[in-house]
XYZ file of C-alpha atoms in Angstrom:
190
model
C 10.525 -19.224 10.767
C 6.895 -17.098 10.447
C 6.545 -15.971 7.081
C 4.218 -13.751 8.204
C 5.275 -12.293 10.979
C 9.054 -11.643 9.390
C 7.137 -9.670 6.788
C 4.826 -7.844 9.528
C 8.657 -7.379 11.470
C 8.844 -4.989 8.935
C 5.830 -2.670 9.351
C 5.426 1.375 9.655
C 2.044 2.461 10.437
C 0.280 -0.884 9.665
C 1.149 -0.741 6.415
C 4.652 -1.883 4.437
C 7.289 0.090 4.017
C 6.890 -1.484 -0.273
C 10.754 -2.573 -1.457
C 11.459 -3.360 2.327
C 9.912 -6.272 3.668
C 10.851 -10.163 1.934
C 7.081 -10.142 0.563
C 7.229 -6.414 -1.018
C 11.050 -7.386 -2.542
C 10.077 -10.244 -4.541
C 7.772 -8.318 -6.230
C 7.728 -5.518 -9.443
C 7.723 -2.267 -7.587
C 4.283 -1.098 -9.573
C 2.728 -4.568 -7.572
C 4.506 -3.674 -4.322
C 3.157 -0.303 -4.320
C 0.075 -1.489 -5.274
C -0.190 -4.914 -3.097
C 1.338 -3.905 0.521
C -0.373 -5.945 3.527
C -2.222 -4.273 6.471
C -1.290 -6.247 9.332
C -3.294 -5.949 12.300
C -2.393 -8.136 15.184
C -5.828 -8.635 18.153
C -5.272 -10.427 21.656
C -7.053 -12.440 23.251
C -10.555 -10.919 24.823
C -10.642 -13.848 27.310
C -13.676 -16.124 25.116
C -11.837 -15.449 21.498
C -8.394 -16.030 22.343
C -7.214 -14.482 18.783
C -3.221 -15.071 17.942
C 0.134 -13.398 18.396
C 0.293 -13.653 14.449
C -0.774 -10.783 12.348
C -4.470 -10.964 10.144
C -2.762 -10.373 7.184
C -5.734 -7.619 4.026
C -4.474 -7.450 0.447
C -7.282 -4.827 -0.557
C -8.387 -4.894 -4.237
C -5.241 -8.877 -5.964
C -7.447 -8.525 -8.643
C -10.347 -6.465 -10.424
C -12.680 -8.317 -12.075
C -16.514 -8.057 -12.108
C -16.542 -11.202 -10.618
C -12.859 -12.415 -9.152
C -14.214 -15.858 -7.353
C -12.265 -18.221 -10.422
C -9.390 -16.818 -9.485
C -9.086 -16.368 -6.476
C -10.054 -19.887 -5.480
C -6.986 -20.384 -9.019
C -5.007 -18.269 -6.951
C -5.005 -20.041 -3.615
C -4.920 -23.797 -5.090
C -1.998 -23.029 -7.111
C -0.556 -22.277 -3.084
C -1.742 -25.410 -1.683
C -4.633 -23.368 0.003
C -7.135 -26.299 -0.331
C -10.269 -27.835 0.413
C -11.867 -24.335 -1.365
C -15.293 -23.133 -0.478
C -17.179 -19.842 -2.207
C -20.321 -18.888 0.701
C -21.116 -16.215 2.834
C -19.768 -15.764 6.052
C -21.172 -16.635 8.802
C -22.961 -13.970 10.672
C -21.399 -15.046 14.306
C -18.427 -14.197 15.855
C -16.332 -17.954 15.696
C -12.583 -19.314 15.414
C -10.727 -22.243 13.974
C -8.723 -24.174 16.119
C -6.580 -26.287 14.163
C -5.500 -24.649 10.573
C -5.571 -21.379 9.094
C -7.883 -19.461 7.189
C -8.192 -17.201 3.542
C -11.159 -15.596 2.363
C -11.294 -13.626 -0.878
C -13.862 -11.695 -1.854
C -15.632 -12.825 -4.772
C -17.928 -11.152 -5.700
C -20.032 -7.844 -3.996
C -19.282 -5.631 -0.325
C -19.497 -6.713 3.325
C -18.627 -5.603 6.158
C -16.382 -8.085 8.606
C -15.922 -8.321 12.130
C -12.325 -9.784 12.951
C -10.487 -9.621 16.190
C -13.716 -10.924 19.026
C -15.296 -8.179 21.127
C -12.132 -5.438 21.035
C -11.591 -6.274 17.737
C -11.826 -4.196 14.233
C -14.795 -3.946 11.440
C -13.347 -4.059 7.880
C -15.254 -3.434 5.038
C -14.924 -5.386 1.904
C -14.843 -5.178 -1.735
C -14.732 -7.701 -4.931
C -11.673 -8.670 -4.895
C -9.280 -7.993 -0.682
C -8.502 -10.872 0.631
C -8.033 -11.762 4.869
C -6.103 -14.047 5.828
C -7.065 -15.406 8.663
C -4.370 -16.790 11.572
C -5.688 -19.927 13.716
C -7.911 -18.859 16.779
C -8.790 -15.482 15.672
C -12.809 -14.015 15.465
C -14.455 -13.594 12.652
C -18.016 -13.330 11.303
C -20.157 -11.298 8.454
C -22.152 -8.171 10.582
C -24.031 -7.206 6.832
C -27.006 -8.635 7.309
C -27.663 -8.753 3.347
C -26.268 -12.437 1.545
C -25.540 -10.383 -2.002
C -21.948 -11.588 -2.023
C -19.290 -14.402 -2.223
C -15.921 -15.684 -0.351
C -13.981 -18.096 -1.654
C -12.180 -19.797 1.428
C -9.318 -21.933 1.783
C -6.737 -24.368 4.180
C -3.405 -24.731 4.064
C -2.623 -28.035 2.887
C -6.710 -28.640 2.142
C -6.595 -28.675 6.612
C -9.397 -29.888 7.514
C -10.854 -26.971 9.611
C -13.067 -26.852 13.466
C -15.284 -25.065 13.943
C -15.471 -22.788 17.348
C -17.371 -19.677 19.909
C -15.668 -19.077 22.249
C -13.629 -20.829 25.229
C -15.154 -22.510 28.136
C -12.384 -22.501 31.236
C -11.944 -25.935 31.250
C -10.802 -26.453 28.528
C -8.701 -23.048 27.827
C -5.268 -24.058 28.253
C -5.810 -27.412 25.112
C -7.031 -25.106 23.562
C -4.399 -22.505 23.354
C -1.685 -25.032 22.869
C -3.385 -26.179 20.270
C -3.720 -22.863 18.069
C -0.348 -22.067 18.742
C 1.325 -25.504 17.261
C -0.338 -24.418 13.949
C 2.374 -24.456 10.886
C 2.769 -21.388 9.449
C 2.133 -22.160 5.817
C 4.739 -23.007 3.318
C 3.131 -20.255 0.750
C 1.030 -17.005 1.219
C -2.640 -18.269 -0.365
C -1.939 -14.942 -2.771
C 1.071 -14.330 -3.907
C 3.101 -18.221 -3.209
C 5.788 -16.670 -2.095
């Protein structure tokens, strides 16, 4: 039973109806309203496979000048490990063998998520993006004055793919669909 999809199944207009879904029902009402996730689905564009599991964005989960330590500690508490701190690559890529969480520790950046038909997201410190296996993402901002904290469920080692060749497509799609849902949300731990 996919935990992210359970939450996404109770959305109205891309946002959670606070208090009516599994995730928000477990949060204090003020937190649930403030932390309602934004949910986005991206279809296979022929090069980037994406995933039927949604991308989830939490805005402003923490309000600190530098959120990196807080984010990394929270991800670790919830078993999203193999953590790193860096920028996001400036070319479209995806991971076929694991989901990924990106928490913006400091600065501002624009990411394109979802391949050629994807969407641009302007992010600022304290924002968190949960990216399912197979979903394309890259930084479109030209500057590097920002820092993400990344992590993967159970500390999974990640691969790096930039597209699907026709001869590997079926195998790669099977691999992506076989990636298990994480046991916990990286921010809220539920």
